Backbone as CSV, one residue per row, in Angstrom:
resi,resn,N_x,N_y,N_z,CA_x,CA_y,CA_z,C_x,C_y,C_z
1,PRO,146.667,75.941,132.257,145.868,75.274,133.262,144.467,75.894,133.369
2,GLU,144.406,77.240,133.360,143.096,77.867,133.460,142.262,77.589,132.214
3,GLN,142.888,77.596,131.084,142.203,77.309,129.822,141.716,75.860,129.826
4,ASN,142.533,75.004,130.393,142.176,73.599,130.512,140.929,73.443,131.389
5,GLU,140.859,74.207,132.465,139.710,74.170,133.363,138.453,74.699,132.656
6,GLU,138.640,75.741,131.871,137.521,76.316,131.111,136.990,75.301,130.100
7,LEU,137.914,74.628,129.437,137.520,73.612,128.457,136.802,72.462,129.144
8,LYS,137.308,72.070,130.323,136.647,71.007,131.072,135.239,71.440,131.483
9,SER,135.114,72.663,131.916,133.825,73.194,132.332,132.863,73.262,131.135
10,GLU,133.386,73.737,130.011,132.591,73.812,128.792,132.164,72.422,128.329
11,ASN,133.133,71.503,128.406,132.869,70.117,128.017,131.785,69.520,128.916
12,TYR,131.893,69.782,130.220,130.909,69.285,131.172,129.534,69.882,130.871
13,THR,129.464,71.173,130.571,128.211,71.850,130.244,127.606,71.255,128.979
14,ILE,128.436,71.038,127.997,127.956,70.450,126.734,127.439,69.036,126.978
15,LEU,128.178,68.257,127.782,127.740,66.898,128.093,126.392,66.908,128.813
16,ARG,126.225,67.850,129.735,124.950,67.962,130.463,123.820,68.308,129.482
17,LYS,124.100,69.241,128.549,123.092,69.621,127.561,122.732,68.424,126.671
18,VAL,123.745,67.642,126.283,123.525,66.451,125.458,122.662,65.455,126.225
19,GLU,122.982,65.270,127.527,122.189,64.348,128.349,120.737,64.822,128.462
20,VAL,120.560,66.130,128.674,119.204,66.695,128.765,118.468,66.499,127.449
21,LEU,119.161,66.768,126.326,118.545,66.599,125.018,118.205,65.128,124.749
22,GLN,119.065,64.224,125.186,118.795,62.798,125.015,117.567,62.388,125.826
23,GLN,117.500,62.938,127.068,116.332,62.633,127.897,115.051,63.199,127.259
24,GLU,115.120,64.419,126.745,113.968,65.027,126.073,113.584,64.210,124.837
25,ASN,114.616,63.770,124.106,114.394,62.944,122.920,113.679,61.645,123.304
26,PHE,114.136,61.030,124.392,113.521,59.789,124.869,112.054,60.025,125.243
27,VAL,111.798,61.109,125.997,110.425,61.436,126.403,109.554,61.718,125.178
28,LEU,110.093,62.473,124.223,109.331,62.794,123.010,109.029,61.542,122.189
29,ARG,109.990,60.612,122.131,109.760,59.359,121.407,108.644,58.554,122.077
30,ARG,108.666,58.526,123.413,107.611,57.816,124.155,106.244,58.455,123.883
31,GLU,106.207,59.781,123.910,104.953,60.496,123.641,104.473,60.226,122.215
32,LEU,105.424,60.202,121.283,105.092,59.929,119.888,104.521,58.521,119.742
33,GLU,105.150,57.546,120.391,104.650,56.166,120.338,103.254,56.075,120.926
34,ALA,103.054,56.750,122.062,101.727,56.727,122.697,100.689,57.382,121.785
35,THR,101.060,58.489,121.168,100.146,59.186,120.252,99.837,58.318,119.040
36,GLU,100.869,57.654,118.497,100.653,56.772,117.347,99.723,55.617,117.711
37,ASP,99.941,55.034,118.896,99.070,53.946,119.352,97.626,54.431,119.494
38,CYS,97.477,55.603,120.060,96.147,56.183,120.241,95.505,56.454,118.883
39,ASN,96.292,56.998,117.948,95.778,57.283,116.606,95.382,55.995,115.888
40,LYS,96.203,54.948,116.048,95.875,53.664,115.425,94.547,53.148,115.963
41,SER,94.371,53.285,117.264,93.128,52.840,117.891,91.935,53.651,117.373
42,LEU,92.127,54.967,117.276,91.045,55.823,116.768,90.724,55.490,115.313
43,VAL,91.759,55.290,114.507,91.551,54.948,113.095,90.796,53.623,112.994
44,TYR,91.181,52.649,113.814,90.496,51.353,113.802,89.021,51.526,114.185
45,ASP,88.777,52.294,115.255,87.398,52.531,115.693,86.584,53.222,114.600
46,LEU,87.188,54.203,113.944,86.482,54.919,112.875,86.206,54.001,111.689
47,LYS,87.177,53.139,111.357,86.963,52.184,110.260,85.823,51.238,110.593
48,MET,85.774,50.791,111.852,84.687,49.899,112.266,83.341,50.621,112.188
49,GLU,83.326,51.868,112.623,82.093,52.648,112.573,81.645,52.863,111.123
50,ILE,82.596,53.181,110.249,82.288,53.357,108.828,81.731,52.067,108.249
51,SER,82.364,50.957,108.575,81.905,49.659,108.081,80.481,49.375,108.555
52,GLY,80.223,49.645,109.813,78.873,49.448,110.355,77.853,50.338,109.664
53,LEU,78.217,51.587,109.428,77.305,52.506,108.759,77.061,52.083,107.311
54,GLN,78.114,51.590,106.630,77.942,51.107,105.262,77.006,49.905,105.232
55,ASP,77.169,48.994,106.196,76.276,47.830,106.277,74.837,48.282,106.506
56,SER,74.667,49.207,107.419,73.331,49.719,107.728,72.715,50.390,106.505
57,LEU,73.511,51.175,105.803,73.039,51.853,104.599,72.661,50.841,103.525
58,SER,73.461,49.814,103.391,73.177,48.762,102.410,71.864,48.059,102.739
59,LYS,71.659,47.741,104.024,70.413,47.088,104.443,69.214,47.996,104.178
60,GLN,69.360,49.279,104.504,68.269,50.223,104.281,67.955,50.341,102.789
61,SER,69.007,50.354,101.983,68.821,50.444,100.538,68.071,49.228,100.015
62,LYS,68.452,48.037,100.498,67.765,46.815,100.079,66.312,46.832,100.540
63,GLN,66.082,47.281,101.781,64.716,47.358,102.302,63.881,48.333,101.476
64,GLN,64.511,49.431,101.088,63.800,50.423,100.288,63.460,49.847,98.917
65,GLN,64.383,49.087,98.319,64.116,48.458,97.027,62.957,47.479,97.145
66,VAL,62.957,46.687,98.220,61.863,45.737,98.445,60.553,46.495,98.644
67,TYR,60.610,47.572,99.403,59.419,48.379,99.656,58.874,48.945,98.346
68,VAL,59.759,49.489,97.518,59.338,50.050,96.233,58.747,48.945,95.361
69,TRP,59.413,47.786,95.339,58.910,46.672,94.540,57.551,46.229,95.058
70,ASP,57.415,46.082,96.382,56.139,45.683,96.980,55.041,46.679,96.639
71,ASN,55.376,47.973,96.712,54.382,48.999,96.400,53.972,48.955,94.938
72,SER,54.942,48.779,94.045,54.596,48.729,92.627,53.805,47.461,92.329
73,GLN,54.148,46.359,93.006,53.401,45.114,92.851,51.971,45.304,93.350
74,LEU,51.841,45.929,94.517,50.522,46.194,95.086,49.722,47.113,94.169
75,GLU,50.376,48.127,93.643,49.704,49.059,92.737,49.183,48.326,91.505
76,SER,49.988,47.441,90.935,49.563,46.664,89.768,48.369,45.781,90.110
77,GLU,48.458,45.112,91.253,47.360,44.238,91.668,46.072,45.030,91.886
78,LEU,46.200,46.211,92.501,45.011,47.036,92.730,44.423,47.559,91.424
79,LYS,45.270,47.913,90.469,44.777,48.360,89.165,44.015,47.234,88.479
80,GLU,44.585,46.030,88.503,43.915,44.879,87.903,42.571,44.632,88.583
81,GLN,42.566,44.702,89.898,41.333,44.488,90.652,40.298,45.557,90.299
82,ASN,40.725,46.807,90.192,39.809,47.895,89.835,39.220,47.675,88.442
83,GLN,40.067,47.256,87.489,39.580,46.997,86.137,38.553,45.860,86.147
84,ARG,38.859,44.804,86.880,37.959,43.656,86.963,36.623,44.075,87.597
85,LEU,36.712,44.838,88.699,35.483,45.285,89.368,34.683,46.250,88.490
86,SER,35.382,47.083,87.732,34.689,47.999,86.817,33.923,47.216,85.759
87,LYS,34.552,46.181,85.194,33.882,45.335,84.203,32.677,44.643,84.829
88,GLN,32.860,44.137,86.051,31.751,43.467,86.726,30.607,44.443,86.982
89,LEU,30.956,45.678,87.330,29.935,46.697,87.572,29.164,47.005,86.286
90,VAL,29.878,47.125,85.183,29.229,47.372,83.891,28.300,46.209,83.545
91,GLU,28.802,44.980,83.742,27.993,43.796,83.457,26.757,43.758,84.365
92,ALA,26.957,44.069,85.637,25.822,44.083,86.572,24.803,45.136,86.153
93,GLY,25.285,46.277,85.683,24.385,47.338,85.196,23.590,46.858,83.995
94,LYS,24.258,46.168,83.074,23.571,45.632,81.893,22.521,44.602,82.310
95,LYS,22.889,43.730,83.244,21.941,42.706,83.716,20.738,43.363,84.389
96,GLU,21.042,44.409,85.191,19.950,45.116,85.869,18.999,45.718,84.844
97,THR,19.561,46.345,83.826,18.738,46.944,82.776,17.902,45.876,82.082
98,GLN,18.514,44.735,81.771,17.796,43.645,81.114,16.696,43.087,82.013
99,LEU,17.010,42.939,83.309,16.001,42.443,84.246,14.818,43.403,84.354
100,ILE,15.098,44.690,84.356,14.020,45.694,84.411,13.151,45.567,83.165
101,ARG,13.791,45.397,81.997,13.037,45.227,80.755,12.183,43.962,80.814
102,ASP,12.822,42.871,81.269,12.090,41.607,81.370,10.899,41.742,82.323
103,MET,11.135,42.438,83.450,10.074,42.614,84.433,8.931,43.442,83.833
104,ARG,9.226,44.481,83.120,8.196,45.308,82.474,7.415,44.480,81.445
105,SER,8.165,43.673,80.715,7.538,42.838,79.705,6.565,41.863,80.360
106,LEU,7.001,41.266,81.467,6.127,40.331,82.175,4.899,41.041,82.742
107,LYS,5.105,42.257,83.280,3.973,43.032,83.818,2.979,43.340,82.695
108,ASP,3.538,43.737,81.562,2.676,44.064,80.427,1.859,42.838,80.011
109,LYS,2.510,41.684,79.963,1.821,40.428,79.591,0.745,40.103,80.620
110,PHE,1.098,40.264,81.874,0.192,39.920,82.962,-1.077,40.770,82.902
111,TYR,-0.880,42.098,82.685,-2.025,42.998,82.690,-2.862,42.852,81.410
112,ARG,-2.296,42.362,80.356,-3.021,42.176,79.105,-3.914,40.961,79.202
113,GLU,-3.522,40.037,79.956,-4.292,38.801,80.036,-5.366,38.913,81.013
């Protein structure tokens, strides 16, 4: 009878421990689910942020390519313009020299007559 009581007491203690462990297990599962949900949300937010940053980087890269192209186009146009103006300057110099010669020639003719 006493051994039976001890076994009952032990059985009751074990059952209480099992119940406590089951309750702890339930609480831990709830915490795990909440943590997983939170992590999923964070991962989603980070993916969205990464996507936004990639889009922004892509736009900046395209803008930079356009800028480089515009600058090289502008540089080419300015070089062409400089060459054209240089030729015009040389031609104007030649004309000026010829006009000075013509003017001297006319002065010489005028004073001779």
